CSV table of C-alpha atoms and ligand atoms in Angstrom, one decimal:
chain,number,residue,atom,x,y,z
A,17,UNK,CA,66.7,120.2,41.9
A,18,UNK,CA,67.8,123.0,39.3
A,19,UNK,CA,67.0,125.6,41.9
A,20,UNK,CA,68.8,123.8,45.0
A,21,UNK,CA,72.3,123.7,42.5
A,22,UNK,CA,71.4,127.1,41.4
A,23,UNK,CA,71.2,128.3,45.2
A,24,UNK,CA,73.7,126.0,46.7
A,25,UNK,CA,76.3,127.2,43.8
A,26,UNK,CA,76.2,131.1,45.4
A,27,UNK,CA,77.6,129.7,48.4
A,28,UNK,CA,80.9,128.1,46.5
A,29,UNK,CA,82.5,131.2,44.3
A,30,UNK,CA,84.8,128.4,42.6
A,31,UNK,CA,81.2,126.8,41.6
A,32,UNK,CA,83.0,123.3,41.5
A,33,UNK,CA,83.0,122.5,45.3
A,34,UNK,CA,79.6,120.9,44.5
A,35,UNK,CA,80.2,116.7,44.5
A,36,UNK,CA,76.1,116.1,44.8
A,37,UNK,CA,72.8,117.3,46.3
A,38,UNK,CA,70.2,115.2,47.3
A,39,UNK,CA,66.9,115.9,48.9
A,40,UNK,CA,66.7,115.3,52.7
A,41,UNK,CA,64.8,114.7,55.8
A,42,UNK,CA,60.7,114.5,56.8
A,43,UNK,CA,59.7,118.4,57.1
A,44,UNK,CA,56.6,119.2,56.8
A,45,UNK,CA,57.4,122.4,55.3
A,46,UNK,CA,60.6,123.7,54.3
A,47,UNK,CA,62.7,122.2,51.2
A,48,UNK,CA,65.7,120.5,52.9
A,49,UNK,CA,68.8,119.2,50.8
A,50,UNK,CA,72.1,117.3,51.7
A,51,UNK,CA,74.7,118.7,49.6
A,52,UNK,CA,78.4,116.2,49.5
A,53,UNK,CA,81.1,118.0,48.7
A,54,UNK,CA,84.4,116.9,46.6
A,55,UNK,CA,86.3,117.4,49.6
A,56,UNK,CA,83.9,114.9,51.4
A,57,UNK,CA,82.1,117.9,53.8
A,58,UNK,CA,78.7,117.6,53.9
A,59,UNK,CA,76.2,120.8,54.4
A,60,UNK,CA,73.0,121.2,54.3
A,61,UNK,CA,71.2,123.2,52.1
A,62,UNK,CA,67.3,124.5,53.0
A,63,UNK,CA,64.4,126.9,51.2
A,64,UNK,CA,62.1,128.7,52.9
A,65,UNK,CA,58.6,127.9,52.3
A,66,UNK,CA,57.6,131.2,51.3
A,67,UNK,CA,54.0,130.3,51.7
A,68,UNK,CA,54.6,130.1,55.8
A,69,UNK,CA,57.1,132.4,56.2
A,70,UNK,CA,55.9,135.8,55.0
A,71,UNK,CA,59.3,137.6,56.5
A,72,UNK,CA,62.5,135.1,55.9
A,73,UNK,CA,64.9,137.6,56.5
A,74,UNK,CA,63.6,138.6,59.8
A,75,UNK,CA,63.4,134.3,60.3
A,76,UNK,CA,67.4,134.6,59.4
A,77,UNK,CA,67.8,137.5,62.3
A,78,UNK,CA,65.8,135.6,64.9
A,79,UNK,CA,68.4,132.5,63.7
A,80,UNK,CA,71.4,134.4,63.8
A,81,UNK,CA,70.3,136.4,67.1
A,82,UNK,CA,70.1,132.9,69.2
A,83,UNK,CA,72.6,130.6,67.6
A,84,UNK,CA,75.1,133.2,68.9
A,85,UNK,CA,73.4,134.1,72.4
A,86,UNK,CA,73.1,130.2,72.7
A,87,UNK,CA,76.8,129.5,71.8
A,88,UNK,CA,77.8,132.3,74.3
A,89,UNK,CA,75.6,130.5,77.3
A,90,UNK,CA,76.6,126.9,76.5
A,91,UNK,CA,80.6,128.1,77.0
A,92,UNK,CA,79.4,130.2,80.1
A,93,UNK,CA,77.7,127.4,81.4
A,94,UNK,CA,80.6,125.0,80.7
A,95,UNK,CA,78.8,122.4,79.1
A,96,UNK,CA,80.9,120.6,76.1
A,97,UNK,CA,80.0,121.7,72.7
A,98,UNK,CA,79.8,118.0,71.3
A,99,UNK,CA,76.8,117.7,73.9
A,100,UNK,CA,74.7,120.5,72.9
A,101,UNK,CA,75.8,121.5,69.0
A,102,UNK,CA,74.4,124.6,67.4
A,103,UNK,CA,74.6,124.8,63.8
A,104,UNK,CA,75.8,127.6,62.0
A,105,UNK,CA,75.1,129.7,59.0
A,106,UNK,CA,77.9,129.7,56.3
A,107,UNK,CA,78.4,132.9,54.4
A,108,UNK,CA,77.5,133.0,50.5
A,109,UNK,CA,78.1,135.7,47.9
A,110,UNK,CA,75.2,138.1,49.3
A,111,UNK,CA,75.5,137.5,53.0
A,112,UNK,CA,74.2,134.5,54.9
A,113,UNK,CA,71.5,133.7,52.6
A,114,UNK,CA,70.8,133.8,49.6
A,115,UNK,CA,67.5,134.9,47.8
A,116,UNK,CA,66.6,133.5,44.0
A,117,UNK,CA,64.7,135.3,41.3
A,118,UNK,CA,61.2,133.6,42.6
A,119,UNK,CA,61.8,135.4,46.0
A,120,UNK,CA,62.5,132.9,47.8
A,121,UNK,CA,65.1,131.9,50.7
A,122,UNK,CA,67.9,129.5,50.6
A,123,UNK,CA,70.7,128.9,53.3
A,124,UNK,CA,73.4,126.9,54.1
A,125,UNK,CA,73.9,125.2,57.3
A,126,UNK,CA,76.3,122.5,59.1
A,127,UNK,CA,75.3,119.3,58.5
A,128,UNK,CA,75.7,117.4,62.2
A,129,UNK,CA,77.8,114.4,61.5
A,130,UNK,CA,77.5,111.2,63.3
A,131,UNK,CA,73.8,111.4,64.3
A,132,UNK,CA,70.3,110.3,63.2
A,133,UNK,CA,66.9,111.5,63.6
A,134,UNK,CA,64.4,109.2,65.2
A,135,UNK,CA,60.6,108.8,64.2
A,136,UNK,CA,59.6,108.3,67.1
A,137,UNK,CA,60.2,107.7,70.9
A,138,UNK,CA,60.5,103.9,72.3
A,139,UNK,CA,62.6,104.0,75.0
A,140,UNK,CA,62.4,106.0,78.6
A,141,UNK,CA,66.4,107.3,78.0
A,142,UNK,CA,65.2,108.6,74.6
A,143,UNK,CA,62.1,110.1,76.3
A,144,UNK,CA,64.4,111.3,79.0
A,145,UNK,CA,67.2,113.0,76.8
A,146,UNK,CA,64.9,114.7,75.0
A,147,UNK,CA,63.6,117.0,78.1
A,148,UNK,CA,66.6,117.4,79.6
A,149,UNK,CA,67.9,118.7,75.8
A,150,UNK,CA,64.8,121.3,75.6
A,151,UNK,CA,65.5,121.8,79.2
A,152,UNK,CA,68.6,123.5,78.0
A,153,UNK,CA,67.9,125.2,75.4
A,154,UNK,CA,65.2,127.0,77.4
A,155,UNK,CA,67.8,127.5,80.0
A,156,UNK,CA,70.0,129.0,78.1
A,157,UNK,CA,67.6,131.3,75.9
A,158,UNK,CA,65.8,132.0,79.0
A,159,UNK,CA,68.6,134.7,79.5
A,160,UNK,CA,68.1,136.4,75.7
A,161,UNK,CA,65.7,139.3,76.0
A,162,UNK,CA,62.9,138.1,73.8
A,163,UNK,CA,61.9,141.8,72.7
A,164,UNK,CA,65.2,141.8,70.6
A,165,UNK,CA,63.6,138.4,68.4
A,166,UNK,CA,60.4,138.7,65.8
A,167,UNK,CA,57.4,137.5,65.6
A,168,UNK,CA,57.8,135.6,62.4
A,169,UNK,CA,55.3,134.0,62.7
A,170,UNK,CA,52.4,136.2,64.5
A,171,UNK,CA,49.8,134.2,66.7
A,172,UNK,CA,51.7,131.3,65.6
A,173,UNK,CA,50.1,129.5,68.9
A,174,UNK,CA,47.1,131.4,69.7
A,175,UNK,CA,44.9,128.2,69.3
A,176,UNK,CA,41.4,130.5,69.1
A,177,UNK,CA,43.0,132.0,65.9
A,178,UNK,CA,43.3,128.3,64.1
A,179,UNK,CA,39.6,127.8,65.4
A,180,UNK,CA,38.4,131.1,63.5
A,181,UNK,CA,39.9,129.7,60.3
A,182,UNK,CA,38.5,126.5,60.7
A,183,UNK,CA,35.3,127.7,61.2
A,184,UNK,CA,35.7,130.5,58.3
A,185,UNK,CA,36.9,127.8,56.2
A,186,UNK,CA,34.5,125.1,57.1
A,187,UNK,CA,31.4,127.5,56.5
A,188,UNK,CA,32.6,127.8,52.6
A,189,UNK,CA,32.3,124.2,52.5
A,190,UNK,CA,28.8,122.4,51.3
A,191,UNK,CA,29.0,118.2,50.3
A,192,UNK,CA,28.4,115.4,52.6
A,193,UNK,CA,30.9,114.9,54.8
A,194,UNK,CA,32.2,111.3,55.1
A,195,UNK,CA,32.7,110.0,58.4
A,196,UNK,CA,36.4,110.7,59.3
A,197,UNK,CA,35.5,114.2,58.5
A,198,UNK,CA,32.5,113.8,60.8
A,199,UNK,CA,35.0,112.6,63.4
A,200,UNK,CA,37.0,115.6,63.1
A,201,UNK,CA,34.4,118.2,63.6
A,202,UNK,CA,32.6,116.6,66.2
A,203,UNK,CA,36.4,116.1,68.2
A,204,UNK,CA,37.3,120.4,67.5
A,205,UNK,CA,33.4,120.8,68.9
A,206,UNK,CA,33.7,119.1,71.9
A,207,UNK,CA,37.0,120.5,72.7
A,208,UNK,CA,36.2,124.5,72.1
A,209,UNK,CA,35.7,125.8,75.4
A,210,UNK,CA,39.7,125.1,76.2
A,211,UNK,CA,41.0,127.0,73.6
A,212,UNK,CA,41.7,130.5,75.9
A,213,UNK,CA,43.2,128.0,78.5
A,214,UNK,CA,46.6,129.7,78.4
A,215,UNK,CA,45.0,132.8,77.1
A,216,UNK,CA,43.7,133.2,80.1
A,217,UNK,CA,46.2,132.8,82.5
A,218,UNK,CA,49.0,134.7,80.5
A,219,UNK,CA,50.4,137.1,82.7
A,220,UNK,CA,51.5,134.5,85.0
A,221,UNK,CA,52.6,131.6,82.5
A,222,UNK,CA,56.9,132.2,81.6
A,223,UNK,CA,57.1,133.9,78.9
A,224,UNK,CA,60.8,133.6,76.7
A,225,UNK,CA,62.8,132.9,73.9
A,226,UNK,CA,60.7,129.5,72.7
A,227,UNK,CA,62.0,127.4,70.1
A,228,UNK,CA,58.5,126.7,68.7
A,229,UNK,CA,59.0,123.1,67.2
A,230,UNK,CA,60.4,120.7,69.6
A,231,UNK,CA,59.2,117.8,67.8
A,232,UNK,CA,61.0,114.2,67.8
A,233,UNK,CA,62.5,114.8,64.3
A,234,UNK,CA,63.8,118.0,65.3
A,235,UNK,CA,66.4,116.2,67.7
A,236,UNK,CA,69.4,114.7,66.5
A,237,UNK,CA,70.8,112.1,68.6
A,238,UNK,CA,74.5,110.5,68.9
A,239,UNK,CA,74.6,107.4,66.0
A,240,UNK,CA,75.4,105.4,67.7
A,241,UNK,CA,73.6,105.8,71.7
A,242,UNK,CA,70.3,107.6,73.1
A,243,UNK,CA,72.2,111.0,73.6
A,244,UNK,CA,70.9,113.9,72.3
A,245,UNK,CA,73.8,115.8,70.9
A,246,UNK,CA,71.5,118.7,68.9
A,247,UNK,CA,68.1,120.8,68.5
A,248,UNK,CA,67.6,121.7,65.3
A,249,UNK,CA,64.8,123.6,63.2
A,250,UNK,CA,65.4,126.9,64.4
A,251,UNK,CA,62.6,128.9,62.4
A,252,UNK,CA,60.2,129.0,64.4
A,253,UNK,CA,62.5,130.8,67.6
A,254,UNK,CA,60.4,133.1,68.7
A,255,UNK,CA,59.0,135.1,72.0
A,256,UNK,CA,56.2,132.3,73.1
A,257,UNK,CA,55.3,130.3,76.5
A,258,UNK,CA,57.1,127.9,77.8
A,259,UNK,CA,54.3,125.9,77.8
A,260,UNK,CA,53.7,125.9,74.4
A,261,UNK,CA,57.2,123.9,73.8
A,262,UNK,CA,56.4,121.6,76.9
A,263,UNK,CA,53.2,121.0,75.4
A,264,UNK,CA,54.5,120.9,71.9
A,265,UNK,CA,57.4,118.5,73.0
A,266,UNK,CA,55.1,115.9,75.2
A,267,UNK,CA,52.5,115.5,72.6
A,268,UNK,CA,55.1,114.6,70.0
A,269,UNK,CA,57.5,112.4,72.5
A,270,UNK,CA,54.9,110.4,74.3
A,271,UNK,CA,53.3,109.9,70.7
A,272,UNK,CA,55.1,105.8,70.0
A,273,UNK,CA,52.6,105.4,67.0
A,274,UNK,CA,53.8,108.6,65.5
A,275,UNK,CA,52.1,111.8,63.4
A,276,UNK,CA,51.9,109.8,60.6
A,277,UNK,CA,51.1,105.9,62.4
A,278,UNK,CA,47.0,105.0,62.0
A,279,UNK,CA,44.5,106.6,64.0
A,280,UNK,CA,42.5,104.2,66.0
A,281,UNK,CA,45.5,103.1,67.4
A,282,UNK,CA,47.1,106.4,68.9
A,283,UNK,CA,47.5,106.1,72.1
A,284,UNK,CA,49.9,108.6,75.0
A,285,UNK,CA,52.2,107.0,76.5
A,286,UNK,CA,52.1,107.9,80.2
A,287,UNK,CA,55.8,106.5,80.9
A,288,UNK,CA,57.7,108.4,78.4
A,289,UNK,CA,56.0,111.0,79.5
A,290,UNK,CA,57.2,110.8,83.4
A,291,UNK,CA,61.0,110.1,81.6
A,292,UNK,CA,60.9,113.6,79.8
A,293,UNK,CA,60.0,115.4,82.9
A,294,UNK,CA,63.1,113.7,84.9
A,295,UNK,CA,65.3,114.7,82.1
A,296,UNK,CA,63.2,118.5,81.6
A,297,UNK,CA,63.2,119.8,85.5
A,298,UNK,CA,66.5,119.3,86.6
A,299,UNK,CA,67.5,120.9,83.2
A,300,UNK,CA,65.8,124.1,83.0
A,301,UNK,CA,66.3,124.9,86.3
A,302,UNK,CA,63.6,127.1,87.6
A,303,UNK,CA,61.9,128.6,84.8
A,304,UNK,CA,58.9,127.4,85.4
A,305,UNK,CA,56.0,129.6,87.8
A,306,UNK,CA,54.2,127.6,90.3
A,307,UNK,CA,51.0,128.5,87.7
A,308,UNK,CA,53.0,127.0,84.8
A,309,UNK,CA,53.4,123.5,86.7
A,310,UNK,CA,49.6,123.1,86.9
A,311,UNK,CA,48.9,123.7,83.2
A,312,UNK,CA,51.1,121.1,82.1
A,313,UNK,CA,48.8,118.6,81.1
A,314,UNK,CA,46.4,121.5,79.7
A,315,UNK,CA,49.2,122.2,77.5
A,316,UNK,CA,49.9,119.0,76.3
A,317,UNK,CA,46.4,119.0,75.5
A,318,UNK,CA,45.6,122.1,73.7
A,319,UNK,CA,49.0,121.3,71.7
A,320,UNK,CA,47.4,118.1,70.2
A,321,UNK,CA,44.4,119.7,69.6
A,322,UNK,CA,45.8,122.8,68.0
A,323,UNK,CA,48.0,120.4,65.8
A,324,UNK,CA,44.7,118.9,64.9
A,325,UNK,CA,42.9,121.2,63.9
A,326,UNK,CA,45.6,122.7,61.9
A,327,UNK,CA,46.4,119.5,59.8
A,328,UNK,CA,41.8,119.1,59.6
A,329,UNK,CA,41.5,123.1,58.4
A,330,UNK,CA,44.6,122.5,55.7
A,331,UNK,CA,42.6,119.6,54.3
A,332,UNK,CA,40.0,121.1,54.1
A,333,UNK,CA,41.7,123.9,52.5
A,334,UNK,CA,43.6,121.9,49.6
A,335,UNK,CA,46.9,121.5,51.8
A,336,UNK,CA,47.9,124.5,50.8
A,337,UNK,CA,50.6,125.0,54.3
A,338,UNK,CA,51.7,121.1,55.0
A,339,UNK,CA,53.0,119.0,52.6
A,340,UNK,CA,51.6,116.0,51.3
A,341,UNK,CA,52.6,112.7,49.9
A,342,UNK,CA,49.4,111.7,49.5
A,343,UNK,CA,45.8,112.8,49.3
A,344,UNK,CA,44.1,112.5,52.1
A,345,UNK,CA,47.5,112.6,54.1
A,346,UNK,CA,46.2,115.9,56.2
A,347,UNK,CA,43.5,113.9,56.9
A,348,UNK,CA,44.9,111.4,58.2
A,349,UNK,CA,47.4,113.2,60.6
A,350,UNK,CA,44.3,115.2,61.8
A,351,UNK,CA,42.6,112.4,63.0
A,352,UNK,CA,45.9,110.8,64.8
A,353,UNK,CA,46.2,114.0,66.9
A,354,UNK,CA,42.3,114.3,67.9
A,355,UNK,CA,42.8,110.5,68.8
A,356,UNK,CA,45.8,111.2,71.2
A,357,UNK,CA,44.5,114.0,72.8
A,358,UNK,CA,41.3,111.9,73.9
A,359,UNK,CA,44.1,109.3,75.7
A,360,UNK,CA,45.6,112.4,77.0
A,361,UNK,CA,42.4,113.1,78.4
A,362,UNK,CA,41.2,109.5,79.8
A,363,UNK,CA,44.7,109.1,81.1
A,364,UNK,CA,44.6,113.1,82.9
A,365,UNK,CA,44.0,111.5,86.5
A,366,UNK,CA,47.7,109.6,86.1
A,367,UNK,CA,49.1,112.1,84.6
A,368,UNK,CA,48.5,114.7,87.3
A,369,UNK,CA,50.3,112.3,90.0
A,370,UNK,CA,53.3,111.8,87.2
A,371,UNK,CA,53.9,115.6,88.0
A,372,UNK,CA,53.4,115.8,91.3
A,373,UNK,CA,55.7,112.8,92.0
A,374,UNK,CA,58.5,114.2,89.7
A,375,UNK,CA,58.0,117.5,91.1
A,376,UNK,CA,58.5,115.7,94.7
A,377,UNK,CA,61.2,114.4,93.8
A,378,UNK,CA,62.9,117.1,92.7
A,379,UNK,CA,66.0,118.7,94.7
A,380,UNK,CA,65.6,122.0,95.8
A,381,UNK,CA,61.8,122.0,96.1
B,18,GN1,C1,55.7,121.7,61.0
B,18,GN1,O1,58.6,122.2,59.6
B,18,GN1,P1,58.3,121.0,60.4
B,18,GN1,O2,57.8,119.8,59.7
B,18,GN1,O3,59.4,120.8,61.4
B,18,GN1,C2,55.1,122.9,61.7
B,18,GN1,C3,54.9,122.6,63.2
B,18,GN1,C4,54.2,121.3,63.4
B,18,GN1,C5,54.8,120.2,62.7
B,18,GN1,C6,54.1,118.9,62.8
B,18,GN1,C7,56.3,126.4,60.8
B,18,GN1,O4,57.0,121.5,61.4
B,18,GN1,O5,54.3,123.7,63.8
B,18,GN1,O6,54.1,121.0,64.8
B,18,GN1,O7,55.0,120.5,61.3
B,18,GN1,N1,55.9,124.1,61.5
B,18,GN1,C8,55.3,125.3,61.1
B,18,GN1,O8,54.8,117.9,62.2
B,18,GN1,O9,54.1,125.4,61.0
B,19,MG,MG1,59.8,123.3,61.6
């Protein structure tokens, strides 16, 4: 807490602006504090985990790059500010961020007033708002040439490269395993072969300005309705696939037992998911390739099973990437995505007509 004062201090000269600071929100990586001031304005304060992000200034220029571009479409567009807000950086003593002896990153950012975050999806208007909201945002980044971001965050979804660590990782490794960590293994074997499946078809998948993390928590919606008012979590913008934040977005939406809920009872939920495509298509316009639509369910698929095996290698690694509030917690999240992508897989057969009804039903098509 010394370091978040110590931080949030080189963004107020007078130093006394400061009412409070207190820790904030459910990321899984960064360091995220709500900082009151005297006046009664709120901000938020965040640190860079310097252990993901290698290259935080060049995560700050990807920030700055789209927050702007994305201001300049939503008012070209004409759609209202208060129904797609951005947040913005506020200037310190040494530019927009701020970096402390240790090396690492701090910033300061608006705080969205009158919304919440939501754990998890319930409702089909929820399900809804949140693909027409990502609709927009690829909509409107669709137009920002994606050679001018970084790659922060290199191979950040090339699912074979998460694999090659787990199997590098899991060679070091001697002991009995117990049987969840038998579970695991035998759910990343069975599941290998579809680890190229957008590798492969690349060249003709839509390739943009992602945002990378389109999880539930990283929409804030009105406080009081089912509106989506913001999209936050902007480290991760990057050049990607479209489907990687379709996929990234439906496993986490359709997901009502949520990342954290208990495995054995994770199932997808095949109605939330036909919601977020209504609010998705009409939304992001036509950004998708005829060869995109098909791998939608693929996506949603190697998603889960990339998140997977990402929270199974970091357990087996010490948890040295997500955080942890308790042992076994990586563990535990592992086995909650392996168990949703095997009801993504039972439920494929419904899923494909979801699509093709939604896509039906769409004008202009
Ligand atoms: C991490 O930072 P946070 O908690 O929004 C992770 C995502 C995962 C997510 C799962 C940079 O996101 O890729 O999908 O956890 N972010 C990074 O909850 O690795
Ligand atoms: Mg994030």
């Amino acid at each position: 807490m010394k370091a978040a004062l110590r931080a949030a201090s080189t963004f107020f000269p007078a130093g006394h602006d400061i009412a409070r600071i207190q820790p904030f929100g459910t990321g899984n990586i960064n360091d995220t504090f709500l900082v009151t001031l005297h006046s009664g304005d709120r901000r938020i304060l965040q640190r860079l985990n310097p252990a993901v992000f290698p290259d935080p200034v060049r995560v700050m220029d990807n920030i700055r790059l789209v927050t702007e571009h994305l201001r300049q479409e939503r008012d070209r567009n004409g759609i209202a500010p208060e129904r797609f807000r951005i947040v913005s950086l506020f200037p310190g003593r040494t530019g927009d961020f701020y970096r402390a002896a240790d090396g690492s990153v701090w910033r300061l950012m608006t705080f969205i007033a009158d919304s919440r975050t939501c754990r998890v999806i319930r409702r089909e208007k929820q399900a809804e708002e949140l693909g027409r909201t990502l609709g927009t945002f690829h909509r409107l980044a669709g137009t920002l040439d994606p050679g001018r971001l970084a790659e922060t965050l290199p191979g950040f979804h090339l699912t074979r490269r998460y694999l090659q660590q787990y199997d590098r990782i899991s060679a070091s490794q001697d002991g009995k395993d117990g049987p969840e960590i038998a579970c695991c293994r035998a759910a990343i074997d069975q599941r290998r072969a579809m680890v190229t499946v957008l590798e492969e078809a690349r060249g003709q998948l839509r390739h943009q300005v992602i945002h990378g993390d389109p999880k539930v928590t990283n929409f804030l919606f009105d406080r009081h309705g089912d509106r989506v008012v913001s999209l936050i979590d902007l480290d991760t913008v990057m050049p990607g696939l479209l489907l990687h934040d379709i996929g990234d977005a439906l496993r986490s939406c359709c997901n009502p037992g949520g990342e954290t809920g208990r495995s054995g009872q994770t199932v997808f939920a095949p109605e939330l998911f036909r919601s977020w495509l209504r609010g998705y298509f009409p939304a992001a316009g036509f950004l998708l390739t005829d060869e995109d639509r098909t791998r939608i369910i693929a996506a949603v698929l190697l998603m889960t099973f990339e998140l997977g095996l990402r929270f199974f290698t970091d357990h087996l690694d010490g948890n040295r990437y997500f955080k942890i509030r308790f042992q076994g917690q990586n563990l535990q999240r592992a086995l909650v995505q392996f168990d949703l992508a095997k009801s993504i897989e039972q439920q494929a057969a419904t899923l494909e007509s979801i699509i093709n009804d939604t896509a039906a039903a769409e004008p202009g098509r």
